[in-house]
JSON list of C-alpha atoms and ligand atoms in Angstrom, two decimals:
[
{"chain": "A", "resi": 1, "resn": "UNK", "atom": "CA", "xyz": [6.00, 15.50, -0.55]},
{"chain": "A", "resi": 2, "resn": "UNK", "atom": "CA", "xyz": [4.29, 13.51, -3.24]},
{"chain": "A", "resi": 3, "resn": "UNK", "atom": "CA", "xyz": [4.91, 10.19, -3.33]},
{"chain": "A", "resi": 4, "resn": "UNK", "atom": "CA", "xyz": [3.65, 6.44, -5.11]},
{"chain": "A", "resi": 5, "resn": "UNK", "atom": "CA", "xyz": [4.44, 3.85, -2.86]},
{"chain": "A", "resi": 6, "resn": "UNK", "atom": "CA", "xyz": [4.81, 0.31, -5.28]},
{"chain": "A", "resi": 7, "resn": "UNK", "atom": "CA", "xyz": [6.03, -2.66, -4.47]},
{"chain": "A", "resi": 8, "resn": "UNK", "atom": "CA", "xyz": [5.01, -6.16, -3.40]},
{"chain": "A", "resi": 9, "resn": "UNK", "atom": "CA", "xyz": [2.18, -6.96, -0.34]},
{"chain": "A", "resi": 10, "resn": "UNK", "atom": "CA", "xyz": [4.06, -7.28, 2.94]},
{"chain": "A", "resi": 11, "resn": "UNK", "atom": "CA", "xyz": [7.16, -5.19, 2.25]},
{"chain": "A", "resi": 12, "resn": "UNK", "atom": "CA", "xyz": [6.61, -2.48, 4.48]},
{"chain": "A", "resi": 13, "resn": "UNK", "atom": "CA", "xyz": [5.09, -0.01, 2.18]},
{"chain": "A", "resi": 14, "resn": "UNK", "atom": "CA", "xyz": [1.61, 0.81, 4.68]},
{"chain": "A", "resi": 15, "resn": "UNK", "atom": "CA", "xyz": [4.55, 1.07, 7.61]},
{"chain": "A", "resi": 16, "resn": "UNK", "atom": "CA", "xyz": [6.31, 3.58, 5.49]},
{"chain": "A", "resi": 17, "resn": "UNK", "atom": "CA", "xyz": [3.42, 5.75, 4.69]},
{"chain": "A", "resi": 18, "resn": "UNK", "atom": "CA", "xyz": [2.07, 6.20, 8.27]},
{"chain": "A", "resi": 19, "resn": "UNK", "atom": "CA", "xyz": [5.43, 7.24, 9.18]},
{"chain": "A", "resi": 20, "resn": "UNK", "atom": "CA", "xyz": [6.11, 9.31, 6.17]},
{"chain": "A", "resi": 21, "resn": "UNK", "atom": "CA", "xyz": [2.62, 11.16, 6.29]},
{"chain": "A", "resi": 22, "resn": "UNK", "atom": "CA", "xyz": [2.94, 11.92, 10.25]},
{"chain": "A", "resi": 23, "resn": "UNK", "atom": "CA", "xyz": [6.42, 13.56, 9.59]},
{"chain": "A", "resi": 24, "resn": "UNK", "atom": "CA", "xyz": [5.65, 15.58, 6.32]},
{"chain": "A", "resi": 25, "resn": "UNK", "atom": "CA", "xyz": [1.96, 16.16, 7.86]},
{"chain": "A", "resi": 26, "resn": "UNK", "atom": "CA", "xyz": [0.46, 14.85, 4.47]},
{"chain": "A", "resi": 27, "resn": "UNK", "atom": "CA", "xyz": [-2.74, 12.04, 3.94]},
{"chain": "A", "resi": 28, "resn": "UNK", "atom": "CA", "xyz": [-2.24, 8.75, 3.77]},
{"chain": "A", "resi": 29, "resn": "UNK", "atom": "CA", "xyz": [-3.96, 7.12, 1.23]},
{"chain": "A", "resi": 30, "resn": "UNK", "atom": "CA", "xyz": [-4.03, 3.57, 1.10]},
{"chain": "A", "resi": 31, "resn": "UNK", "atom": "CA", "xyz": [-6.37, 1.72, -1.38]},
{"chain": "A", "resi": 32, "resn": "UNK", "atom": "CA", "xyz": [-6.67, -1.70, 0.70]},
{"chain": "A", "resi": 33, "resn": "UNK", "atom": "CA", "xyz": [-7.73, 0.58, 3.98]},
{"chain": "A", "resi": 34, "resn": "UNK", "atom": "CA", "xyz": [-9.91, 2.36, 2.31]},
{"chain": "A", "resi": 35, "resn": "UNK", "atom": "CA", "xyz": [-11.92, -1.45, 0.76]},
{"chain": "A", "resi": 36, "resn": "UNK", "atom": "CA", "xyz": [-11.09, -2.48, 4.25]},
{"chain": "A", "resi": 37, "resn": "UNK", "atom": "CA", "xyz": [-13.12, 0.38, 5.97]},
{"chain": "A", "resi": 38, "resn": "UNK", "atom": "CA", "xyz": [-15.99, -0.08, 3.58]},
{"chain": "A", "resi": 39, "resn": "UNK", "atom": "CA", "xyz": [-16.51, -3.46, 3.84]},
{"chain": "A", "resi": 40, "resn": "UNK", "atom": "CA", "xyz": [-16.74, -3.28, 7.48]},
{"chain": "A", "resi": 41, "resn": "UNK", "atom": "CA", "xyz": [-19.34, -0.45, 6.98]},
{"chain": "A", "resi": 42, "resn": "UNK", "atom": "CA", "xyz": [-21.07, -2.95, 4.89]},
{"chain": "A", "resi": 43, "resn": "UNK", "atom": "CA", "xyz": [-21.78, -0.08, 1.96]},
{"chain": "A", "resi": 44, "resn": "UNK", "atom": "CA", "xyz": [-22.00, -1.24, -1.75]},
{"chain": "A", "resi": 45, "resn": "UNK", "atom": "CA", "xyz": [-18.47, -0.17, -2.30]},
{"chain": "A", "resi": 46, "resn": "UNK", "atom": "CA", "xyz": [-17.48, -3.04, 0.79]},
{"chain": "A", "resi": 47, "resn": "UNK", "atom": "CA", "xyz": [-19.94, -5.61, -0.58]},
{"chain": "A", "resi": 48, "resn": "UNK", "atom": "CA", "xyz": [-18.15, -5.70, -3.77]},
{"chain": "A", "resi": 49, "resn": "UNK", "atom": "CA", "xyz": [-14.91, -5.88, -3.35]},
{"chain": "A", "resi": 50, "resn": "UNK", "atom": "CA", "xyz": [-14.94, -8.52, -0.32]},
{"chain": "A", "resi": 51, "resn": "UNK", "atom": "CA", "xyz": [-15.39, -11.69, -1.85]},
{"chain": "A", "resi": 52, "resn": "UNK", "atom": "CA", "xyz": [-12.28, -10.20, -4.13]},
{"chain": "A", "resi": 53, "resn": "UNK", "atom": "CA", "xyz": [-10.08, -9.54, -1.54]},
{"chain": "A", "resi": 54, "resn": "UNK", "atom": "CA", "xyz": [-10.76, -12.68, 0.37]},
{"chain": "A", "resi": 55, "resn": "UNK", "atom": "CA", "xyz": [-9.64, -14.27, -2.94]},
{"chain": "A", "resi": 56, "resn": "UNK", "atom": "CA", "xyz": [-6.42, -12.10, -3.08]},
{"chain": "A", "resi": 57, "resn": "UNK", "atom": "CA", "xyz": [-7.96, -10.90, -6.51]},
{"chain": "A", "resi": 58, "resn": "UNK", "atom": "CA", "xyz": [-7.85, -7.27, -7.56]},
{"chain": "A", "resi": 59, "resn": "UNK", "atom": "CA", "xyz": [-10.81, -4.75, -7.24]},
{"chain": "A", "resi": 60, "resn": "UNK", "atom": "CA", "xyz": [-11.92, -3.92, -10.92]},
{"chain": "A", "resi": 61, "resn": "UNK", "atom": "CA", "xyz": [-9.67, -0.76, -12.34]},
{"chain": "A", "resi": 62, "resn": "UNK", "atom": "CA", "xyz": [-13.18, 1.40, -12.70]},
{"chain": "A", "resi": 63, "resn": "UNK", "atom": "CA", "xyz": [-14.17, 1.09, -9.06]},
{"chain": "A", "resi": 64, "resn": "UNK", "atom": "CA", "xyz": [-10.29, 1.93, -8.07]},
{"chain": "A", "resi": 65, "resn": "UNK", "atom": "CA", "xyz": [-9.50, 4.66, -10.59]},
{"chain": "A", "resi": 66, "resn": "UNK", "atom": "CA", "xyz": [-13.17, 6.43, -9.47]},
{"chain": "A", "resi": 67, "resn": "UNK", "atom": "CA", "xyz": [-12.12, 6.54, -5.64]},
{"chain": "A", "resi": 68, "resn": "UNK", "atom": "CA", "xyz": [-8.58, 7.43, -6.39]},
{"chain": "A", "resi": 69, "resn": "UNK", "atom": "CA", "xyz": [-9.78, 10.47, -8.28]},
{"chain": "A", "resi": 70, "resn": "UNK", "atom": "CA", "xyz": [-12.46, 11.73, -6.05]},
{"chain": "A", "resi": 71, "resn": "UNK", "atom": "CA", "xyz": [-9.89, 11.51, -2.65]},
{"chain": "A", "resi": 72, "resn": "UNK", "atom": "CA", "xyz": [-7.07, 13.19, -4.68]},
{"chain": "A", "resi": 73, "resn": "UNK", "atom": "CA", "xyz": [-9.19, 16.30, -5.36]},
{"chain": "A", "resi": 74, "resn": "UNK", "atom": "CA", "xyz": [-9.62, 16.84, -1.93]},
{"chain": "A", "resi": 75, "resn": "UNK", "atom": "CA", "xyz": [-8.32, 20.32, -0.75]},
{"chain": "A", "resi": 76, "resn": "UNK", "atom": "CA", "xyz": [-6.61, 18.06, 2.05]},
{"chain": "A", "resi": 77, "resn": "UNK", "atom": "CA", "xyz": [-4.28, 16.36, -0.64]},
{"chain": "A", "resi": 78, "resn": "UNK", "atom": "CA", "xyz": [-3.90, 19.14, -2.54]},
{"chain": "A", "resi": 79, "resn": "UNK", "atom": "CA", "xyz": [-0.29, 20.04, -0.77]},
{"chain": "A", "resi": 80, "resn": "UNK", "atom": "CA", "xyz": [0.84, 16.21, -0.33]},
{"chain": "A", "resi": 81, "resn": "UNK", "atom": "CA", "xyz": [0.05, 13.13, -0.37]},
{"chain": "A", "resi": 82, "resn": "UNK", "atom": "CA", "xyz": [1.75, 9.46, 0.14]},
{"chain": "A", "resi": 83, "resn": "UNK", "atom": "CA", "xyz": [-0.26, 6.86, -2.63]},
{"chain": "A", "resi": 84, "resn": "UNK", "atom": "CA", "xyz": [-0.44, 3.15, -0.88]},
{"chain": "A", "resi": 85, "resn": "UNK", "atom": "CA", "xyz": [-1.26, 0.29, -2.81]},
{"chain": "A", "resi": 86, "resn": "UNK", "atom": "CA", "xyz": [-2.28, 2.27, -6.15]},
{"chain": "A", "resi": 87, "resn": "UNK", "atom": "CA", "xyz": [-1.66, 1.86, -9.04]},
{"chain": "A", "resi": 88, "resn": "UNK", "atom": "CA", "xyz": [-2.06, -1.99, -9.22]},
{"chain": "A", "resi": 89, "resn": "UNK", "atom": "CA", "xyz": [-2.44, -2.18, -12.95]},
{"chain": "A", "resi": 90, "resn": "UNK", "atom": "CA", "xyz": [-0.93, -0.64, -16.45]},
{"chain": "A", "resi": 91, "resn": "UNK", "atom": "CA", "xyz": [-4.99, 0.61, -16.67]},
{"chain": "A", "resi": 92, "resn": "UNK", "atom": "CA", "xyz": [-4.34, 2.31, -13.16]},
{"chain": "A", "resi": 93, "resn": "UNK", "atom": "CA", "xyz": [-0.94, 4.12, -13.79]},
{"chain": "A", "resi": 94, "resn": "UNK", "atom": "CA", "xyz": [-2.09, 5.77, -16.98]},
{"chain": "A", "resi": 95, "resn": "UNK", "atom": "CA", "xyz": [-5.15, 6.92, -15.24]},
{"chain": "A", "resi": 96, "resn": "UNK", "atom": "CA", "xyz": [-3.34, 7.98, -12.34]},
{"chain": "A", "resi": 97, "resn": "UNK", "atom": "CA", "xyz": [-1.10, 10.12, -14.69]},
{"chain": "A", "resi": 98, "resn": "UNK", "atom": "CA", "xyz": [-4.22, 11.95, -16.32]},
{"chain": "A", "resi": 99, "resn": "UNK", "atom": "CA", "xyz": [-5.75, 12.76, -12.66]},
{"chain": "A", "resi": 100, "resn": "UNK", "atom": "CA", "xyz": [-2.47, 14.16, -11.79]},
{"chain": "A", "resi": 101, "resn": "UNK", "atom": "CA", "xyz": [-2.05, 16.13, -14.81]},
{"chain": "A", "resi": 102, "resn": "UNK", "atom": "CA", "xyz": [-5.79, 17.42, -14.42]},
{"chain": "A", "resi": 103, "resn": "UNK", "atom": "CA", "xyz": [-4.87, 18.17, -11.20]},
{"chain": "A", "resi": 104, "resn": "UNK", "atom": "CA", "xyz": [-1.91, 20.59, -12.37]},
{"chain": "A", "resi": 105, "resn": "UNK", "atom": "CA", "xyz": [1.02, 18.15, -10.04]},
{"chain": "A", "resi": 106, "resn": "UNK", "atom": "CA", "xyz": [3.78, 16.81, -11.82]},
{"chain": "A", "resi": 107, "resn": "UNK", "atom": "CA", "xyz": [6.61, 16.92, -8.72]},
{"chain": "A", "resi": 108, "resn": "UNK", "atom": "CA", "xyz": [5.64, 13.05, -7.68]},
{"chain": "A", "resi": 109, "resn": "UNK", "atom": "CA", "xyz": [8.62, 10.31, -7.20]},
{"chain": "A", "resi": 110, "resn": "UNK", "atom": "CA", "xyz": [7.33, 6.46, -6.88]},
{"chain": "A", "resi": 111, "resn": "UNK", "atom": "CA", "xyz": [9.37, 4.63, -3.93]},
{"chain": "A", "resi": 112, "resn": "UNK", "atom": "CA", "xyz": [9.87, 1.19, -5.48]},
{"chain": "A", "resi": 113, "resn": "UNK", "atom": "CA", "xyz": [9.82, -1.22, -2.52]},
{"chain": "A", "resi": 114, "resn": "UNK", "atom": "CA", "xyz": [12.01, -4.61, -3.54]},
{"chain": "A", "resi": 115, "resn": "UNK", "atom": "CA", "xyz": [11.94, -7.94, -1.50]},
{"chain": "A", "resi": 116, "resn": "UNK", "atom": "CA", "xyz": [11.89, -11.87, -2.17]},
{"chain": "A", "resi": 117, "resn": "UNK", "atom": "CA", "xyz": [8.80, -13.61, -1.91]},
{"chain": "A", "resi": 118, "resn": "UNK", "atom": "CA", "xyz": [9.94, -15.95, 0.62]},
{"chain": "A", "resi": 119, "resn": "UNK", "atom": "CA", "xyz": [10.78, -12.93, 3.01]},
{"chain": "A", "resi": 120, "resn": "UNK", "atom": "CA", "xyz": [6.81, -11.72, 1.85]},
{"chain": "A", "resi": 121, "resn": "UNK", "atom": "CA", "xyz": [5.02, -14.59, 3.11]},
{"chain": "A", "resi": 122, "resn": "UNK", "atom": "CA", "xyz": [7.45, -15.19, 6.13]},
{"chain": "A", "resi": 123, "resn": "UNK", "atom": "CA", "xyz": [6.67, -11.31, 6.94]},
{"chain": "A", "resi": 124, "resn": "UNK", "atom": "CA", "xyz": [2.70, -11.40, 5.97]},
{"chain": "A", "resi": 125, "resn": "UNK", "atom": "CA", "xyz": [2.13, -14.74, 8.42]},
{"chain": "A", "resi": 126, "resn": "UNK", "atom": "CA", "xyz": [3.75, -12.76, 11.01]},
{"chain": "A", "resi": 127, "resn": "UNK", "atom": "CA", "xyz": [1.84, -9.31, 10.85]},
{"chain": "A", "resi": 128, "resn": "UNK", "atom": "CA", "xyz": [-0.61, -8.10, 13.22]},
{"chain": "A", "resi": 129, "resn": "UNK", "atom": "CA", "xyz": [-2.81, -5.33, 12.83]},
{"chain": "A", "resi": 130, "resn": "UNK", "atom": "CA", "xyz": [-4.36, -3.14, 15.49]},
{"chain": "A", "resi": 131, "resn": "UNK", "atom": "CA", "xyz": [-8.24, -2.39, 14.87]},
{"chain": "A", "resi": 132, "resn": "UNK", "atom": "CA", "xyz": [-8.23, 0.69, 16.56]},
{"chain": "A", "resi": 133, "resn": "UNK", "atom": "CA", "xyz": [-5.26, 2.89, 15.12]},
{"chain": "A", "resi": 134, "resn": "UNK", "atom": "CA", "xyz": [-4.11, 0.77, 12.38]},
{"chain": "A", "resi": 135, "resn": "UNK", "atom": "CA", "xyz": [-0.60, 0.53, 13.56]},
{"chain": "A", "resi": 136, "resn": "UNK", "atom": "CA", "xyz": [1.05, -2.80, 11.96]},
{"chain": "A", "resi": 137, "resn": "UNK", "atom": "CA", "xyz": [3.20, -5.21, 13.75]},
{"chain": "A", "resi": 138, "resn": "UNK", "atom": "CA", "xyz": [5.40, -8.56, 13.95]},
{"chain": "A", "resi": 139, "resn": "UNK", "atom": "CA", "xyz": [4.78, -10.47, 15.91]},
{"chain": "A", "resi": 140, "resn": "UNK", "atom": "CA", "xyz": [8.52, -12.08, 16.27]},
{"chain": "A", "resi": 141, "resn": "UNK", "atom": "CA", "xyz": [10.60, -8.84, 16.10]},
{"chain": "A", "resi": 142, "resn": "UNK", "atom": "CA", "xyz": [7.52, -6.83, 18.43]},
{"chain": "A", "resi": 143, "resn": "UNK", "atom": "CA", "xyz": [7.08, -9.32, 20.38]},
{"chain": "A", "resi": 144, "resn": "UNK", "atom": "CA", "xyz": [2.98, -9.39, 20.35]},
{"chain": "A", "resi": 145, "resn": "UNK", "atom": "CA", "xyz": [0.66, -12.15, 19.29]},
{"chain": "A", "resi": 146, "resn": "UNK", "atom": "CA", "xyz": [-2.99, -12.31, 19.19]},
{"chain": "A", "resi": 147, "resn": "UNK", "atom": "CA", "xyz": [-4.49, -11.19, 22.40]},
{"chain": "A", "resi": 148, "resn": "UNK", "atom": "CA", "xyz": [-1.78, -9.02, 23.24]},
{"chain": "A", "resi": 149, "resn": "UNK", "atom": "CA", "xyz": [-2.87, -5.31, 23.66]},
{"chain": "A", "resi": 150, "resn": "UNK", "atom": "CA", "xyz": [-1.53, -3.18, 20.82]},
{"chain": "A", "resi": 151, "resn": "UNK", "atom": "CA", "xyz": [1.58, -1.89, 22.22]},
{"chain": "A", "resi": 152, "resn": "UNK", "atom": "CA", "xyz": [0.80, 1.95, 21.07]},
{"chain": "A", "resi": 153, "resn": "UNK", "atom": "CA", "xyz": [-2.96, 2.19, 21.90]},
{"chain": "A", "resi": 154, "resn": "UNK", "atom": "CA", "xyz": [-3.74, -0.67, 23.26]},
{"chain": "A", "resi": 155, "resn": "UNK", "atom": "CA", "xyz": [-6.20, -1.68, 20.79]},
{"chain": "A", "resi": 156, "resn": "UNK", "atom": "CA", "xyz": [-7.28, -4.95, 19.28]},
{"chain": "A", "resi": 157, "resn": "UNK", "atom": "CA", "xyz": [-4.63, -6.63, 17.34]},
{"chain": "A", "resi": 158, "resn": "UNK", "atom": "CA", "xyz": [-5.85, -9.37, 14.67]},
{"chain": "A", "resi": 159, "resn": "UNK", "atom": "CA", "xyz": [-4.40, -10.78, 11.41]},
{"chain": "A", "resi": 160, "resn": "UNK", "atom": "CA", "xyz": [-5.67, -9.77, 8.19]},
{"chain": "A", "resi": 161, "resn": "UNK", "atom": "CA", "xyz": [-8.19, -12.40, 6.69]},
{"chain": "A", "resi": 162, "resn": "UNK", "atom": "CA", "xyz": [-6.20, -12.11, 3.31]},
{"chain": "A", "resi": 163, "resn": "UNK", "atom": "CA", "xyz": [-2.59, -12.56, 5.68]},
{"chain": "A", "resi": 164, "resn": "UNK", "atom": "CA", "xyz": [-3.19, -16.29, 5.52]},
{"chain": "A", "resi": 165, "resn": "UNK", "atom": "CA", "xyz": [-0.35, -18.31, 3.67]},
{"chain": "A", "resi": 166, "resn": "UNK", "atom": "CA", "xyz": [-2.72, -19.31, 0.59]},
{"chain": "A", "resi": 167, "resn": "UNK", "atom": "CA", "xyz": [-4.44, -16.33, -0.10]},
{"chain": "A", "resi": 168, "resn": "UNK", "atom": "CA", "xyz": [-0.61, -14.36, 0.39]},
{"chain": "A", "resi": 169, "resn": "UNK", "atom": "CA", "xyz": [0.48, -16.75, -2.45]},
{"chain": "A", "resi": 170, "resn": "UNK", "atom": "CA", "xyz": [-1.90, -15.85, -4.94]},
{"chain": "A", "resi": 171, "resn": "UNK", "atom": "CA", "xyz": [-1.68, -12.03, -4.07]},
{"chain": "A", "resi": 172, "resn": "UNK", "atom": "CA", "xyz": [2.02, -12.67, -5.02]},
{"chain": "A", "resi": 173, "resn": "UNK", "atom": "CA", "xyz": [1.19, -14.33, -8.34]},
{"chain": "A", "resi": 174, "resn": "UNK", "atom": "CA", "xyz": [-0.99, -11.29, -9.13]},
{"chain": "A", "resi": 175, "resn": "UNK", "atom": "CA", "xyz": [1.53, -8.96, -8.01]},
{"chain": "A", "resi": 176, "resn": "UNK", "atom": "CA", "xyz": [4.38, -10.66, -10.57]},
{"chain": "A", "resi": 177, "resn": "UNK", "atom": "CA", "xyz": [2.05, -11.17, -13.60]},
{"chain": "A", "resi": 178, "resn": "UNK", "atom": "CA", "xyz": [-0.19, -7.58, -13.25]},
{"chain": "A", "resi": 179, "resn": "UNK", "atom": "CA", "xyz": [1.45, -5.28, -10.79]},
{"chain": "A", "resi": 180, "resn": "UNK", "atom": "CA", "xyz": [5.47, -5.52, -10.99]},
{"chain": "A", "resi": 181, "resn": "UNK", "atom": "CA", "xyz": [5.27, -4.46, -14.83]},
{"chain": "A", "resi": 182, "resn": "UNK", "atom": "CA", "xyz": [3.84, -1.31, -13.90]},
{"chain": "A", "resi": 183, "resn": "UNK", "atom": "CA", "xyz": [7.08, 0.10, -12.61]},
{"chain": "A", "resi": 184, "resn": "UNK", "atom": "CA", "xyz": [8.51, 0.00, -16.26]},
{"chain": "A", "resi": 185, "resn": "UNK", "atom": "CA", "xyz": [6.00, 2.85, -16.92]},
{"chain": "A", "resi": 186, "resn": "UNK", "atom": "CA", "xyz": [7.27, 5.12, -14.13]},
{"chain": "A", "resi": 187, "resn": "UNK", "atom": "CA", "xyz": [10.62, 3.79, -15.26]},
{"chain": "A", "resi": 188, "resn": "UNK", "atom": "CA", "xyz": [10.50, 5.43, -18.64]},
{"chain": "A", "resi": 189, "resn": "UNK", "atom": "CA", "xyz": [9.32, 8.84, -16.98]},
{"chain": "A", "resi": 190, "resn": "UNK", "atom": "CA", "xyz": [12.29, 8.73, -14.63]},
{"chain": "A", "resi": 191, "resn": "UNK", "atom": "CA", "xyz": [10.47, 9.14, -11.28]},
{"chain": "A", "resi": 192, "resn": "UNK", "atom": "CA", "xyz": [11.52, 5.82, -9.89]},
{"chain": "A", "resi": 193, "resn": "UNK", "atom": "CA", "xyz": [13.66, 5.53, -6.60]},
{"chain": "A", "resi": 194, "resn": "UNK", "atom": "CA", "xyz": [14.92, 1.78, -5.69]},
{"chain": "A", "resi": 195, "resn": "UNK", "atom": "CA", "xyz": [14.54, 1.10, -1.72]},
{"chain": "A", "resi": 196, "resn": "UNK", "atom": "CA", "xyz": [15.59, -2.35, -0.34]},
{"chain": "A", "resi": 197, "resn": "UNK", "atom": "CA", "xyz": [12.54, -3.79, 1.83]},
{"chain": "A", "resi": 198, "resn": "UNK", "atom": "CA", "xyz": [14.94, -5.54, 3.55]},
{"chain": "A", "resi": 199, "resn": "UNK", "atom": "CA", "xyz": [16.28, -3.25, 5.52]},
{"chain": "A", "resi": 200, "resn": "UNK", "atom": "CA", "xyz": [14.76, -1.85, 9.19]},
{"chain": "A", "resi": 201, "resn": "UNK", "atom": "CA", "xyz": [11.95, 0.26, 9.44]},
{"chain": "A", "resi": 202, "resn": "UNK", "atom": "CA", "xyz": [14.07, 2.92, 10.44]},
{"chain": "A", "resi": 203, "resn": "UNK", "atom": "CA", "xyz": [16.88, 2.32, 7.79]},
{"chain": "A", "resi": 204, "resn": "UNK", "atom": "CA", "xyz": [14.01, 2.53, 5.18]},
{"chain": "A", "resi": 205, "resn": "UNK", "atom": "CA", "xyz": [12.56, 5.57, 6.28]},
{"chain": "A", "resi": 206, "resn": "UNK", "atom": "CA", "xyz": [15.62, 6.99, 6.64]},
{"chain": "A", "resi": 207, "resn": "UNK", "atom": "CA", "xyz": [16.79, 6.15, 2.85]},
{"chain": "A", "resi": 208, "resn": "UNK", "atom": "CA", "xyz": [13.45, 7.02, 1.22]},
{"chain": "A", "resi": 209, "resn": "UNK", "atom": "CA", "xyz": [13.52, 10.52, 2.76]},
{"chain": "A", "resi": 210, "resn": "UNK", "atom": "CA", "xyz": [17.31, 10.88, 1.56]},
{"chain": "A", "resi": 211, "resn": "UNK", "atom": "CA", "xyz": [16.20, 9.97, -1.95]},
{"chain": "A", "resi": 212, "resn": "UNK", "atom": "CA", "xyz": [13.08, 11.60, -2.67]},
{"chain": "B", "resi": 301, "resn": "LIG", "atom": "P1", "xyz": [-3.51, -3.82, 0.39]},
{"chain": "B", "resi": 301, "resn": "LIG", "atom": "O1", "xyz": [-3.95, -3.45, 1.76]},
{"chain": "B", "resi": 301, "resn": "LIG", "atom": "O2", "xyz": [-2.91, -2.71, -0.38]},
{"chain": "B", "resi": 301, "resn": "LIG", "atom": "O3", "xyz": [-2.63, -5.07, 0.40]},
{"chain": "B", "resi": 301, "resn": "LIG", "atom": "O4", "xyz": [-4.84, -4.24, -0.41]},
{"chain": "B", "resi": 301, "resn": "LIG", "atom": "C1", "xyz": [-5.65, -5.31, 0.01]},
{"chain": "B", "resi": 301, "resn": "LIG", "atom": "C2", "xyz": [-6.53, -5.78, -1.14]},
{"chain": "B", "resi": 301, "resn": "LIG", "atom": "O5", "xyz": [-7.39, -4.71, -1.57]},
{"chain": "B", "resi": 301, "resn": "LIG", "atom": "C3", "xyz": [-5.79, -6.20, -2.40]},
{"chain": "B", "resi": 301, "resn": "LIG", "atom": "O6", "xyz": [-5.32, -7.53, -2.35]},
{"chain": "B", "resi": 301, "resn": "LIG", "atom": "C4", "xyz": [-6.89, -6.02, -3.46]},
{"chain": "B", "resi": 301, "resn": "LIG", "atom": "O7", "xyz": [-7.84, -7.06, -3.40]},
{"chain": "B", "resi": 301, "resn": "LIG", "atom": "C5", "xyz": [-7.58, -4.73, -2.97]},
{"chain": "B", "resi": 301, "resn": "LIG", "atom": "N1", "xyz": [-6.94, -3.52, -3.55]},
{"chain": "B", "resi": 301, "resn": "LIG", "atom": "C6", "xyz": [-6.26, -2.54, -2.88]},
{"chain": "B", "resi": 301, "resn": "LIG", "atom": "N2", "xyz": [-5.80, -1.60, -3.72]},
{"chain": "B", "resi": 301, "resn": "LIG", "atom": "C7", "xyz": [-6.20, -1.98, -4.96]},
{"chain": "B", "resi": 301, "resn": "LIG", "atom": "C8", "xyz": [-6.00, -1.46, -6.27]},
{"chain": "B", "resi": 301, "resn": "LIG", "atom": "N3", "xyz": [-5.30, -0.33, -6.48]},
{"chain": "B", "resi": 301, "resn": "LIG", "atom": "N4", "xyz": [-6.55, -2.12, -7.31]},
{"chain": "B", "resi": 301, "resn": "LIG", "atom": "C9", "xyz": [-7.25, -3.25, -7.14]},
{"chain": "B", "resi": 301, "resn": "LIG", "atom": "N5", "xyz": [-7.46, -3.83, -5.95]},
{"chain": "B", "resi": 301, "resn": "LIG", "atom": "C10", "xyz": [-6.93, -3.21, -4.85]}
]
């Protein structure tokens, strides 16, 4: 199980990994927890990138491509591995393709998550996320809010300081004009599998595991 998860912020693609990873028993690897996890560790790698994130800007491609590499070399990825929020840029997918190619793995499909922006920021003002085992939530269809225990582990829940409606919008304006043109890349190679972010959690776990 190798897969690229790509699509928009908010359409369900961190959901799908944690799900996907715990049933194929492969890592996770998501970019944005990763930046998250460093700049609450306060390290140089957190310091820079989180006046970028706050802006809903995107961590320069050397800094990404760098940590990409090093936790893809890992002998814990070695058998699997489900790619979250990388590549974000044409600079990132070609890179991506030489690590994998140094790396001797060529089985990989990307999961291309599709879903109106409207839905995005509807779904992104609504998501919780639990500090303690990073399990995501809405708060309409779960039923939580902040303050509410988190319903698995009942951990912290709070809302991602880049969540909020104006820093959403210009994540989406990045995504259009630098991110969405990537999939034409993967497009050409063949690897790319359609999944409608619409759908349920379940529903979409169930289709990307029928397709890949
Ligand atoms: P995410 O959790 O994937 O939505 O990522 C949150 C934020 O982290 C993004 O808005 C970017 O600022 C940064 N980030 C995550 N992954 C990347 C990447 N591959 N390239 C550049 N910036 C990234």
């Amino acid at each position: 199980m190798r897969l690229i998860l790509f699509g928009p912020p908010g359409v369900g693609k961190g959901t799908q990994a944690k799900l996907l990873a715990e049933e194929f028993g492969v890592g996770h690897i998501s970019t944005g927890d990763m930046l998250r996890a460093a700049v609450t560790a306060g390290t140089e790698l957190g310091k820079k990138a989180k006046a970028i994130m706050h802006a809903g800007h995107l961590v320069p491609d050397d800094v990404m491509i760098a940590i990409v590499r090093e936790v893809l070399s890992t002998p814990e990825n070695k058998h699997g591995f489900i790619l979250d929020g990388f590549p974000r840029t044409l600079a990132q997918a070609k890179a991506l393709s030489k690590i994998l190619d140094d790396l001797k793995i060529n089985d990989y499909k990307v999961v291309n998550f599709e879903l109106d922006d409207d839905d995005i920021v509807r779904r992104l003002s609504n998501r919780l996320v639990c500090r303690q085992d990073g399990k995501i939530f809405n708060a309409d269809l779960d039923g939580v809010t902040l303050g509410t225990p988190c319903p698995s582990c009942g951990g912290e829940l709070y809302q991602r300081d880049d969540d909020k409606e104006e820093t959403v919008r210009k994540r989406l304006k990045v995504y259009h004009t630098t991110t969405a043109p990537v999939i034409e890349y993967y497009k050409a190679g063949g690897v790319v599998v359609n999944i409608d972010g619409n759908s349920s959690v379940d529903v979409v776990n169930r289709e990307i595991k029928m397709m890949v």
